[in-house]
JSON list of C-alpha atoms and ligand atoms in Angstrom, two decimals:
[
{"chain": "A", "resi": 1, "resn": "MET", "atom": "CA", "xyz": [-14.20, 242.58, -95.44]},
{"chain": "A", "resi": 2, "resn": "LYS", "atom": "CA", "xyz": [-10.72, 243.55, -96.68]},
{"chain": "A", "resi": 3, "resn": "ALA", "atom": "CA", "xyz": [-9.43, 242.64, -100.14]},
{"chain": "A", "resi": 4, "resn": "GLY", "atom": "CA", "xyz": [-7.72, 239.27, -99.94]},
{"chain": "A", "resi": 5, "resn": "GLN", "atom": "CA", "xyz": [-10.11, 238.01, -97.27]},
{"chain": "A", "resi": 6, "resn": "LEU", "atom": "CA", "xyz": [-12.94, 235.53, -97.56]},
{"chain": "A", "resi": 7, "resn": "ASN", "atom": "CA", "xyz": [-15.85, 234.71, -95.29]},
{"chain": "A", "resi": 8, "resn": "ILE", "atom": "CA", "xyz": [-15.32, 231.02, -94.54]},
{"chain": "A", "resi": 9, "resn": "SER", "atom": "CA", "xyz": [-17.85, 228.63, -93.01]},
{"chain": "A", "resi": 10, "resn": "GLU", "atom": "CA", "xyz": [-15.44, 225.70, -92.59]},
{"chain": "A", "resi": 11, "resn": "ILE", "atom": "CA", "xyz": [-12.32, 224.05, -93.96]},
{"chain": "A", "resi": 12, "resn": "PHE", "atom": "CA", "xyz": [-12.29, 220.29, -93.63]},
{"chain": "A", "resi": 13, "resn": "HIS", "atom": "CA", "xyz": [-11.03, 216.98, -94.95]},
{"chain": "A", "resi": 14, "resn": "SER", "atom": "CA", "xyz": [-13.51, 214.47, -96.30]},
{"chain": "A", "resi": 15, "resn": "ILE", "atom": "CA", "xyz": [-14.44, 212.15, -99.15]},
{"chain": "A", "resi": 16, "resn": "GLN", "atom": "CA", "xyz": [-15.73, 213.86, -102.25]},
{"chain": "A", "resi": 17, "resn": "GLY", "atom": "CA", "xyz": [-19.38, 212.83, -102.33]},
{"chain": "A", "resi": 18, "resn": "GLU", "atom": "CA", "xyz": [-21.15, 214.20, -105.39]},
{"chain": "A", "resi": 19, "resn": "SER", "atom": "CA", "xyz": [-19.45, 214.39, -108.78]},
{"chain": "A", "resi": 20, "resn": "SER", "atom": "CA", "xyz": [-17.29, 212.34, -111.13]},
{"chain": "A", "resi": 21, "resn": "PHE", "atom": "CA", "xyz": [-14.63, 212.73, -108.38]},
{"chain": "A", "resi": 22, "resn": "ALA", "atom": "CA", "xyz": [-16.79, 210.97, -105.76]},
{"chain": "A", "resi": 23, "resn": "GLY", "atom": "CA", "xyz": [-14.75, 208.73, -103.53]},
{"chain": "A", "resi": 24, "resn": "TRP", "atom": "CA", "xyz": [-11.53, 210.74, -103.63]},
{"chain": "A", "resi": 25, "resn": "PRO", "atom": "CA", "xyz": [-10.11, 212.25, -100.45]},
{"chain": "A", "resi": 26, "resn": "CYS", "atom": "CA", "xyz": [-10.50, 215.99, -100.76]},
{"chain": "A", "resi": 27, "resn": "ALA", "atom": "CA", "xyz": [-9.79, 219.19, -98.82]},
{"chain": "A", "resi": 28, "resn": "PHE", "atom": "CA", "xyz": [-12.94, 221.31, -98.74]},
{"chain": "A", "resi": 29, "resn": "ILE", "atom": "CA", "xyz": [-13.08, 225.06, -98.39]},
{"chain": "A", "resi": 30, "resn": "ARG", "atom": "CA", "xyz": [-16.69, 226.01, -97.67]},
{"chain": "A", "resi": 31, "resn": "LEU", "atom": "CA", "xyz": [-17.43, 229.67, -98.21]},
{"chain": "A", "resi": 32, "resn": "ALA", "atom": "CA", "xyz": [-20.16, 231.26, -96.11]},
{"chain": "A", "resi": 33, "resn": "GLY", "atom": "CA", "xyz": [-23.28, 232.83, -97.56]},
{"chain": "A", "resi": 34, "resn": "CYS", "atom": "CA", "xyz": [-25.76, 231.90, -100.25]},
{"chain": "A", "resi": 35, "resn": "GLY", "atom": "CA", "xyz": [-29.35, 233.10, -99.84]},
{"chain": "A", "resi": 36, "resn": "HIS", "atom": "CA", "xyz": [-30.59, 231.18, -102.86]},
{"chain": "A", "resi": 37, "resn": "GLY", "atom": "CA", "xyz": [-33.10, 229.30, -100.73]},
{"chain": "A", "resi": 38, "resn": "CYS", "atom": "CA", "xyz": [-33.22, 225.88, -102.42]},
{"chain": "A", "resi": 39, "resn": "ARG", "atom": "CA", "xyz": [-35.82, 223.76, -100.62]},
{"chain": "A", "resi": 40, "resn": "SER", "atom": "CA", "xyz": [-33.54, 220.74, -100.30]},
{"chain": "A", "resi": 41, "resn": "CYS", "atom": "CA", "xyz": [-30.40, 222.65, -99.23]},
{"chain": "A", "resi": 42, "resn": "ASP", "atom": "CA", "xyz": [-28.31, 220.40, -96.97]},
{"chain": "A", "resi": 43, "resn": "THR", "atom": "CA", "xyz": [-25.88, 223.14, -95.91]},
{"chain": "A", "resi": 44, "resn": "THR", "atom": "CA", "xyz": [-28.22, 225.85, -94.59]},
{"chain": "A", "resi": 45, "resn": "TYR", "atom": "CA", "xyz": [-25.72, 226.46, -91.76]},
{"chain": "A", "resi": 46, "resn": "ALA", "atom": "CA", "xyz": [-23.33, 227.83, -94.39]},
{"chain": "A", "resi": 47, "resn": "ASP", "atom": "CA", "xyz": [-25.79, 230.65, -95.08]},
{"chain": "A", "resi": 48, "resn": "LYS", "atom": "CA", "xyz": [-24.71, 232.25, -91.81]},
{"chain": "A", "resi": 49, "resn": "SER", "atom": "CA", "xyz": [-21.65, 234.43, -91.65]},
{"chain": "A", "resi": 50, "resn": "GLY", "atom": "CA", "xyz": [-18.46, 232.54, -90.86]},
{"chain": "A", "resi": 51, "resn": "ARG", "atom": "CA", "xyz": [-14.88, 233.64, -90.08]},
{"chain": "A", "resi": 52, "resn": "LEU", "atom": "CA", "xyz": [-13.00, 236.23, -92.09]},
{"chain": "A", "resi": 53, "resn": "LEU", "atom": "CA", "xyz": [-9.73, 234.64, -93.16]},
{"chain": "A", "resi": 54, "resn": "GLU", "atom": "CA", "xyz": [-6.85, 235.80, -95.34]},
{"chain": "A", "resi": 55, "resn": "ILE", "atom": "CA", "xyz": [-6.35, 233.79, -98.53]},
{"chain": "A", "resi": 56, "resn": "GLU", "atom": "CA", "xyz": [-2.89, 232.70, -97.35]},
{"chain": "A", "resi": 57, "resn": "GLU", "atom": "CA", "xyz": [-4.37, 231.23, -94.12]},
{"chain": "A", "resi": 58, "resn": "ILE", "atom": "CA", "xyz": [-7.09, 229.43, -96.09]},
{"chain": "A", "resi": 59, "resn": "ILE", "atom": "CA", "xyz": [-4.58, 227.85, -98.46]},
{"chain": "A", "resi": 60, "resn": "GLU", "atom": "CA", "xyz": [-2.32, 226.81, -95.60]},
{"chain": "A", "resi": 61, "resn": "SER", "atom": "CA", "xyz": [-5.22, 225.12, -93.77]},
{"chain": "A", "resi": 62, "resn": "ALA", "atom": "CA", "xyz": [-6.46, 223.31, -96.88]},
{"chain": "A", "resi": 63, "resn": "LEU", "atom": "CA", "xyz": [-3.05, 222.10, -98.02]},
{"chain": "A", "resi": 64, "resn": "ALA", "atom": "CA", "xyz": [-2.28, 220.72, -94.56]},
{"chain": "A", "resi": 65, "resn": "PHE", "atom": "CA", "xyz": [-4.61, 217.81, -95.41]},
{"chain": "A", "resi": 66, "resn": "GLN", "atom": "CA", "xyz": [-2.34, 216.76, -98.30]},
{"chain": "A", "resi": 67, "resn": "ALA", "atom": "CA", "xyz": [-5.36, 215.65, -100.33]},
{"chain": "A", "resi": 68, "resn": "PRO", "atom": "CA", "xyz": [-5.21, 215.06, -104.08]},
{"chain": "A", "resi": 69, "resn": "PHE", "atom": "CA", "xyz": [-8.02, 217.58, -104.66]},
{"chain": "A", "resi": 70, "resn": "VAL", "atom": "CA", "xyz": [-9.10, 220.89, -103.16]},
{"chain": "A", "resi": 71, "resn": "GLU", "atom": "CA", "xyz": [-12.78, 221.73, -103.55]},
{"chain": "A", "resi": 72, "resn": "ILE", "atom": "CA", "xyz": [-14.22, 225.20, -103.21]},
{"chain": "A", "resi": 73, "resn": "THR", "atom": "CA", "xyz": [-17.85, 224.96, -102.16]},
{"chain": "A", "resi": 74, "resn": "GLY", "atom": "CA", "xyz": [-20.48, 226.78, -100.15]},
{"chain": "A", "resi": 75, "resn": "GLY", "atom": "CA", "xyz": [-22.94, 228.31, -99.58]},
{"chain": "A", "resi": 76, "resn": "GLU", "atom": "CA", "xyz": [-22.42, 229.82, -102.97]},
{"chain": "A", "resi": 77, "resn": "PRO", "atom": "CA", "xyz": [-18.69, 230.38, -103.46]},
{"chain": "A", "resi": 78, "resn": "LEU", "atom": "CA", "xyz": [-19.06, 232.67, -106.48]},
{"chain": "A", "resi": 79, "resn": "LEU", "atom": "CA", "xyz": [-20.79, 235.34, -104.38]},
{"chain": "A", "resi": 80, "resn": "GLN", "atom": "CA", "xyz": [-17.42, 236.43, -102.96]},
{"chain": "A", "resi": 81, "resn": "PRO", "atom": "CA", "xyz": [-15.21, 238.06, -105.63]},
{"chain": "A", "resi": 82, "resn": "ALA", "atom": "CA", "xyz": [-11.97, 237.15, -103.83]},
{"chain": "A", "resi": 83, "resn": "VAL", "atom": "CA", "xyz": [-12.74, 233.47, -104.49]},
{"chain": "A", "resi": 84, "resn": "HIS", "atom": "CA", "xyz": [-11.20, 233.95, -107.94]},
{"chain": "A", "resi": 85, "resn": "SER", "atom": "CA", "xyz": [-7.88, 234.91, -106.42]},
{"chain": "A", "resi": 86, "resn": "LEU", "atom": "CA", "xyz": [-8.06, 231.89, -104.08]},
{"chain": "A", "resi": 87, "resn": "MET", "atom": "CA", "xyz": [-8.71, 229.51, -106.99]},
{"chain": "A", "resi": 88, "resn": "GLN", "atom": "CA", "xyz": [-5.99, 231.08, -109.10]},
{"chain": "A", "resi": 89, "resn": "GLN", "atom": "CA", "xyz": [-3.41, 230.83, -106.31]},
{"chain": "A", "resi": 90, "resn": "LEU", "atom": "CA", "xyz": [-4.29, 227.19, -105.64]},
{"chain": "A", "resi": 91, "resn": "CYS", "atom": "CA", "xyz": [-3.93, 226.37, -109.34]},
{"chain": "A", "resi": 92, "resn": "ASP", "atom": "CA", "xyz": [-0.60, 228.22, -109.47]},
{"chain": "A", "resi": 93, "resn": "LEU", "atom": "CA", "xyz": [0.57, 225.98, -106.61]},
{"chain": "A", "resi": 94, "resn": "GLY", "atom": "CA", "xyz": [-0.17, 222.94, -108.78]},
{"chain": "A", "resi": 95, "resn": "GLN", "atom": "CA", "xyz": [-3.33, 221.89, -106.93]},
{"chain": "A", "resi": 96, "resn": "GLN", "atom": "CA", "xyz": [-6.21, 220.14, -108.70]},
{"chain": "A", "resi": 97, "resn": "VAL", "atom": "CA", "xyz": [-9.07, 222.47, -107.86]},
{"chain": "A", "resi": 98, "resn": "LEU", "atom": "CA", "xyz": [-12.78, 221.65, -108.02]},
{"chain": "A", "resi": 99, "resn": "LEU", "atom": "CA", "xyz": [-15.53, 224.26, -107.78]},
{"chain": "A", "resi": 100, "resn": "GLU", "atom": "CA", "xyz": [-19.03, 223.26, -106.77]},
{"chain": "A", "resi": 101, "resn": "THR", "atom": "CA", "xyz": [-21.54, 225.96, -107.57]},
{"chain": "A", "resi": 102, "resn": "GLY", "atom": "CA", "xyz": [-25.32, 226.22, -107.29]},
{"chain": "A", "resi": 103, "resn": "GLY", "atom": "CA", "xyz": [-25.59, 227.24, -110.93]},
{"chain": "A", "resi": 104, "resn": "PHE", "atom": "CA", "xyz": [-27.43, 230.55, -110.56]},
{"chain": "A", "resi": 105, "resn": "LEU", "atom": "CA", "xyz": [-24.27, 232.62, -111.13]},
{"chain": "A", "resi": 106, "resn": "SER", "atom": "CA", "xyz": [-22.09, 232.54, -114.23]},
{"chain": "A", "resi": 107, "resn": "VAL", "atom": "CA", "xyz": [-18.77, 230.67, -114.15]},
{"chain": "A", "resi": 108, "resn": "ALA", "atom": "CA", "xyz": [-17.37, 232.92, -116.91]},
{"chain": "A", "resi": 109, "resn": "GLU", "atom": "CA", "xyz": [-14.70, 234.47, -114.64]},
{"chain": "A", "resi": 110, "resn": "VAL", "atom": "CA", "xyz": [-13.53, 231.18, -113.09]},
{"chain": "A", "resi": 111, "resn": "ASP", "atom": "CA", "xyz": [-9.90, 230.25, -113.78]},
{"chain": "A", "resi": 112, "resn": "ARG", "atom": "CA", "xyz": [-9.88, 227.88, -116.75]},
{"chain": "A", "resi": 113, "resn": "ARG", "atom": "CA", "xyz": [-7.81, 225.31, -114.86]},
{"chain": "A", "resi": 114, "resn": "VAL", "atom": "CA", "xyz": [-10.56, 224.81, -112.27]},
{"chain": "A", "resi": 115, "resn": "HIS", "atom": "CA", "xyz": [-12.92, 221.85, -112.76]},
{"chain": "A", "resi": 116, "resn": "LYS", "atom": "CA", "xyz": [-16.44, 223.26, -112.51]},
{"chain": "A", "resi": 117, "resn": "ILE", "atom": "CA", "xyz": [-19.23, 221.11, -111.05]},
{"chain": "A", "resi": 118, "resn": "ILE", "atom": "CA", "xyz": [-22.35, 223.08, -111.90]},
{"chain": "A", "resi": 119, "resn": "ASP", "atom": "CA", "xyz": [-25.75, 222.35, -110.38]},
{"chain": "A", "resi": 120, "resn": "ILE", "atom": "CA", "xyz": [-28.87, 222.39, -112.50]},
{"chain": "A", "resi": 121, "resn": "LYS", "atom": "CA", "xyz": [-31.72, 222.87, -110.04]},
{"chain": "A", "resi": 122, "resn": "PRO", "atom": "CA", "xyz": [-34.96, 221.00, -110.87]},
{"chain": "A", "resi": 123, "resn": "PRO", "atom": "CA", "xyz": [-38.52, 222.15, -110.03]},
{"chain": "A", "resi": 124, "resn": "SER", "atom": "CA", "xyz": [-38.61, 220.61, -106.53]},
{"chain": "A", "resi": 125, "resn": "SER", "atom": "CA", "xyz": [-35.81, 222.99, -105.51]},
{"chain": "A", "resi": 126, "resn": "GLY", "atom": "CA", "xyz": [-38.15, 225.95, -105.99]},
{"chain": "A", "resi": 127, "resn": "VAL", "atom": "CA", "xyz": [-35.42, 227.81, -107.92]},
{"chain": "A", "resi": 128, "resn": "SER", "atom": "CA", "xyz": [-35.39, 226.05, -111.29]},
{"chain": "A", "resi": 129, "resn": "LEU", "atom": "CA", "xyz": [-36.21, 229.30, -113.09]},
{"chain": "A", "resi": 130, "resn": "GLN", "atom": "CA", "xyz": [-32.96, 230.81, -111.80]},
{"chain": "A", "resi": 131, "resn": "ASN", "atom": "CA", "xyz": [-30.50, 228.35, -113.38]},
{"chain": "A", "resi": 132, "resn": "ASN", "atom": "CA", "xyz": [-28.07, 230.58, -115.22]},
{"chain": "A", "resi": 133, "resn": "PRO", "atom": "CA", "xyz": [-28.25, 229.75, -118.97]},
{"chain": "A", "resi": 134, "resn": "ASP", "atom": "CA", "xyz": [-24.81, 231.30, -119.41]},
{"chain": "A", "resi": 135, "resn": "ASN", "atom": "CA", "xyz": [-23.19, 228.21, -117.89]},
{"chain": "A", "resi": 136, "resn": "ILE", "atom": "CA", "xyz": [-24.59, 225.77, -120.46]},
{"chain": "A", "resi": 137, "resn": "ARG", "atom": "CA", "xyz": [-23.68, 228.19, -123.25]},
{"chain": "A", "resi": 138, "resn": "LEU", "atom": "CA", "xyz": [-20.12, 228.60, -121.93]},
{"chain": "A", "resi": 139, "resn": "ALA", "atom": "CA", "xyz": [-19.67, 224.83, -121.74]},
{"chain": "A", "resi": 140, "resn": "LEU", "atom": "CA", "xyz": [-21.00, 224.23, -125.25]},
{"chain": "A", "resi": 141, "resn": "GLU", "atom": "CA", "xyz": [-18.78, 226.99, -126.68]},
{"chain": "A", "resi": 142, "resn": "ALA", "atom": "CA", "xyz": [-15.60, 225.96, -124.81]},
{"chain": "A", "resi": 143, "resn": "SER", "atom": "CA", "xyz": [-12.73, 224.45, -126.79]},
{"chain": "A", "resi": 144, "resn": "PRO", "atom": "CA", "xyz": [-10.50, 221.62, -125.55]},
{"chain": "A", "resi": 145, "resn": "PRO", "atom": "CA", "xyz": [-8.88, 221.33, -123.06]},
{"chain": "A", "resi": 146, "resn": "HIS", "atom": "CA", "xyz": [-11.08, 223.93, -121.29]},
{"chain": "A", "resi": 147, "resn": "ARG", "atom": "CA", "xyz": [-14.17, 222.00, -122.42]},
{"chain": "A", "resi": 148, "resn": "SER", "atom": "CA", "xyz": [-13.27, 219.06, -120.22]},
{"chain": "A", "resi": 149, "resn": "THR", "atom": "CA", "xyz": [-13.41, 221.25, -117.09]},
{"chain": "A", "resi": 150, "resn": "PHE", "atom": "CA", "xyz": [-17.21, 221.50, -117.17]},
{"chain": "A", "resi": 151, "resn": "GLU", "atom": "CA", "xyz": [-19.47, 218.98, -115.48]},
{"chain": "A", "resi": 152, "resn": "PHE", "atom": "CA", "xyz": [-23.15, 219.25, -114.61]},
{"chain": "A", "resi": 153, "resn": "LYS", "atom": "CA", "xyz": [-25.12, 217.78, -111.74]},
{"chain": "A", "resi": 154, "resn": "VAL", "atom": "CA", "xyz": [-28.87, 217.34, -111.20]},
{"chain": "A", "resi": 155, "resn": "VAL", "atom": "CA", "xyz": [-30.33, 216.00, -107.97]},
{"chain": "A", "resi": 156, "resn": "VAL", "atom": "CA", "xyz": [-33.90, 214.84, -108.48]},
{"chain": "A", "resi": 157, "resn": "ALA", "atom": "CA", "xyz": [-36.54, 214.30, -105.82]},
{"chain": "A", "resi": 158, "resn": "ASP", "atom": "CA", "xyz": [-39.40, 212.88, -107.91]},
{"chain": "A", "resi": 159, "resn": "ARG", "atom": "CA", "xyz": [-40.58, 211.93, -111.38]},
{"chain": "A", "resi": 160, "resn": "GLU", "atom": "CA", "xyz": [-41.46, 215.54, -112.27]},
{"chain": "A", "resi": 161, "resn": "ASP", "atom": "CA", "xyz": [-37.84, 216.57, -111.59]},
{"chain": "A", "resi": 162, "resn": "TYR", "atom": "CA", "xyz": [-36.57, 213.67, -113.66]},
{"chain": "A", "resi": 163, "resn": "ASP", "atom": "CA", "xyz": [-38.79, 214.44, -116.66]},
{"chain": "A", "resi": 164, "resn": "TRP", "atom": "CA", "xyz": [-37.85, 218.12, -116.48]},
{"chain": "A", "resi": 165, "resn": "ALA", "atom": "CA", "xyz": [-34.13, 217.27, -116.35]},
{"chain": "A", "resi": 166, "resn": "LYS", "atom": "CA", "xyz": [-34.45, 214.77, -119.19]},
{"chain": "A", "resi": 167, "resn": "SER", "atom": "CA", "xyz": [-36.02, 217.39, -121.47]},
{"chain": "A", "resi": 168, "resn": "LEU", "atom": "CA", "xyz": [-33.41, 219.99, -120.63]},
{"chain": "A", "resi": 169, "resn": "LEU", "atom": "CA", "xyz": [-30.51, 217.57, -121.12]},
{"chain": "A", "resi": 170, "resn": "LEU", "atom": "CA", "xyz": [-31.82, 216.25, -124.43]},
{"chain": "A", "resi": 171, "resn": "GLU", "atom": "CA", "xyz": [-32.66, 219.71, -125.80]},
{"chain": "A", "resi": 172, "resn": "SER", "atom": "CA", "xyz": [-29.31, 221.23, -124.76]},
{"chain": "A", "resi": 173, "resn": "GLY", "atom": "CA", "xyz": [-27.21, 218.30, -125.99]},
{"chain": "A", "resi": 174, "resn": "LEU", "atom": "CA", "xyz": [-25.20, 218.40, -122.75]},
{"chain": "A", "resi": 175, "resn": "MET", "atom": "CA", "xyz": [-25.05, 214.62, -122.40]},
{"chain": "A", "resi": 176, "resn": "ASP", "atom": "CA", "xyz": [-23.35, 214.31, -125.81]},
{"chain": "A", "resi": 177, "resn": "SER", "atom": "CA", "xyz": [-20.25, 216.20, -124.71]},
{"chain": "A", "resi": 178, "resn": "PHE", "atom": "CA", "xyz": [-20.10, 216.50, -120.93]},
{"chain": "A", "resi": 179, "resn": "THR", "atom": "CA", "xyz": [-20.29, 214.41, -117.82]},
{"chain": "A", "resi": 180, "resn": "VAL", "atom": "CA", "xyz": [-23.78, 214.82, -116.42]},
{"chain": "A", "resi": 181, "resn": "MET", "atom": "CA", "xyz": [-24.27, 213.37, -112.96]},
{"chain": "A", "resi": 182, "resn": "MET", "atom": "CA", "xyz": [-27.81, 212.59, -111.88]},
{"chain": "A", "resi": 183, "resn": "GLY", "atom": "CA", "xyz": [-28.56, 211.71, -108.29]},
{"chain": "A", "resi": 184, "resn": "VAL", "atom": "CA", "xyz": [-31.44, 211.34, -105.90]},
{"chain": "A", "resi": 185, "resn": "ALA", "atom": "CA", "xyz": [-32.24, 213.74, -103.09]},
{"chain": "A", "resi": 186, "resn": "PHE", "atom": "CA", "xyz": [-31.36, 211.67, -100.03]},
{"chain": "A", "resi": 187, "resn": "GLY", "atom": "CA", "xyz": [-34.45, 210.21, -98.39]},
{"chain": "A", "resi": 188, "resn": "GLU", "atom": "CA", "xyz": [-36.86, 211.62, -101.00]},
{"chain": "A", "resi": 189, "resn": "LEU", "atom": "CA", "xyz": [-36.52, 209.17, -103.89]},
{"chain": "A", "resi": 190, "resn": "GLU", "atom": "CA", "xyz": [-35.49, 205.54, -103.97]},
{"chain": "A", "resi": 191, "resn": "PRO", "atom": "CA", "xyz": [-32.21, 205.20, -105.93]},
{"chain": "A", "resi": 192, "resn": "ARG", "atom": "CA", "xyz": [-33.65, 202.12, -107.67]},
{"chain": "A", "resi": 193, "resn": "GLU", "atom": "CA", "xyz": [-36.42, 204.24, -109.18]},
{"chain": "A", "resi": 194, "resn": "LEU", "atom": "CA", "xyz": [-33.97, 206.67, -110.75]},
{"chain": "A", "resi": 195, "resn": "ALA", "atom": "CA", "xyz": [-31.81, 203.79, -111.99]},
{"chain": "A", "resi": 196, "resn": "GLU", "atom": "CA", "xyz": [-34.81, 202.22, -113.71]},
{"chain": "A", "resi": 197, "resn": "TRP", "atom": "CA", "xyz": [-35.87, 205.51, -115.32]},
{"chain": "A", "resi": 198, "resn": "LEU", "atom": "CA", "xyz": [-32.35, 206.16, -116.64]},
{"chain": "A", "resi": 199, "resn": "LEU", "atom": "CA", "xyz": [-32.06, 202.66, -118.08]},
{"chain": "A", "resi": 200, "resn": "SER", "atom": "CA", "xyz": [-35.54, 202.65, -119.55]},
{"chain": "A", "resi": 201, "resn": "ASP", "atom": "CA", "xyz": [-34.94, 205.99, -121.30]},
{"chain": "A", "resi": 202, "resn": "ARG", "atom": "CA", "xyz": [-31.40, 205.04, -122.44]},
{"chain": "A", "resi": 203, "resn": "LEU", "atom": "CA", "xyz": [-30.15, 208.36, -121.02]},
{"chain": "A", "resi": 204, "resn": "HIS", "atom": "CA", "xyz": [-26.38, 208.87, -121.00]},
{"chain": "A", "resi": 205, "resn": "ALA", "atom": "CA", "xyz": [-26.35, 210.48, -117.58]},
{"chain": "A", "resi": 206, "resn": "ARG", "atom": "CA", "xyz": [-24.20, 208.99, -114.85]},
{"chain": "A", "resi": 207, "resn": "MET", "atom": "CA", "xyz": [-26.09, 207.98, -111.75]},
{"chain": "A", "resi": 208, "resn": "GLN", "atom": "CA", "xyz": [-24.66, 208.93, -108.38]},
{"chain": "A", "resi": 209, "resn": "LEU", "atom": "CA", "xyz": [-25.64, 208.71, -104.74]},
{"chain": "A", "resi": 210, "resn": "GLN", "atom": "CA", "xyz": [-24.73, 211.43, -102.26]},
{"chain": "A", "resi": 211, "resn": "LEU", "atom": "CA", "xyz": [-21.88, 209.36, -100.90]},
{"chain": "A", "resi": 212, "resn": "HIS", "atom": "CA", "xyz": [-21.24, 211.45, -97.77]},
{"chain": "A", "resi": 213, "resn": "GLN", "atom": "CA", "xyz": [-24.90, 210.98, -96.73]},
{"chain": "A", "resi": 214, "resn": "TYR", "atom": "CA", "xyz": [-24.35, 207.20, -96.64]},
{"chain": "A", "resi": 215, "resn": "ILE", "atom": "CA", "xyz": [-20.95, 207.28, -94.93]},
{"chain": "A", "resi": 216, "resn": "TRP", "atom": "CA", "xyz": [-21.91, 209.76, -92.22]},
{"chain": "A", "resi": 217, "resn": "HIS", "atom": "CA", "xyz": [-25.23, 210.46, -90.58]},
{"chain": "A", "resi": 218, "resn": "PRO", "atom": "CA", "xyz": [-27.26, 212.87, -92.77]},
{"chain": "A", "resi": 219, "resn": "GLY", "atom": "CA", "xyz": [-26.86, 216.42, -91.48]},
{"chain": "A", "resi": 220, "resn": "THR", "atom": "CA", "xyz": [-23.35, 215.84, -90.12]},
{"chain": "A", "resi": 221, "resn": "ARG", "atom": "CA", "xyz": [-21.25, 218.97, -90.60]},
{"chain": "A", "resi": 222, "resn": "GLY", "atom": "CA", "xyz": [-17.72, 219.03, -91.91]},
{"chain": "A", "resi": 223, "resn": "VAL", "atom": "CA", "xyz": [-18.08, 216.04, -94.22]},
{"chain": "B", "resi": 1, "resn": "SF4", "atom": "S1", "xyz": [-27.37, 227.05, -103.93]},
{"chain": "B", "resi": 1, "resn": "SF4", "atom": "FE1", "xyz": [-26.51, 225.41, -102.68]},
{"chain": "B", "resi": 1, "resn": "SF4", "atom": "S2", "xyz": [-25.98, 226.37, -100.72]},
{"chain": "B", "resi": 1, "resn": "SF4", "atom": "FE2", "xyz": [-27.36, 227.78, -101.82]},
{"chain": "B", "resi": 1, "resn": "SF4", "atom": "S3", "xyz": [-29.41, 227.28, -101.00]},
{"chain": "B", "resi": 1, "resn": "SF4", "atom": "FE3", "xyz": [-29.09, 226.09, -102.89]},
{"chain": "B", "resi": 1, "resn": "SF4", "atom": "S4", "xyz": [-28.28, 224.10, -102.19]},
{"chain": "B", "resi": 1, "resn": "SF4", "atom": "FE4", "xyz": [-28.05, 225.55, -100.50]}
]
């Protein structure tokens, strides 16, 4: 791969489904490749190699959708170093850029203008020991306005995941200063159960459903 190129799985226009931006129209740039092997991964197809595209072509395709947000996702977008140049160029063009990352790599090098949606993987994912502690530290140490560009997301599949996430969130203090989205793994946990746990524990996490899974048939690509 040449400098200035990225391996792209797909570029598409959809509704943002999982974050505090859920519901907004959004241009998505899905980078190919991950290999992290989360058990509940819903984009395993993005693990395969995609098309090599120049950054200019990628930006042109994404901006053609004229969406209010551009999201960089994957796969794991931070595995490709040129993603930083892509994010920087989009920000320089005045775009509101979101990054969705699996949370096992550090976001330290990400352009400070990018809004970072960082996964915290619970035990059912099989990779909870690989959450990168650097990301929580970076968020807690960030000063305004950079501080407001961090957001965390946990998708739980059962009570064990929920209890694990609750302990981590309370011990880290993340819920005191940041948006923490907590959702259910589609088809694995009844949303009502999570809602009742959150209310009973008085947790200041924001409940979400994986919106795209309800709008389109689960497993549909390009949404
Ligand atoms: S980090 Fe994301 S893309 Fe990678 S395996 Fe896990 S869920 Fe799938």
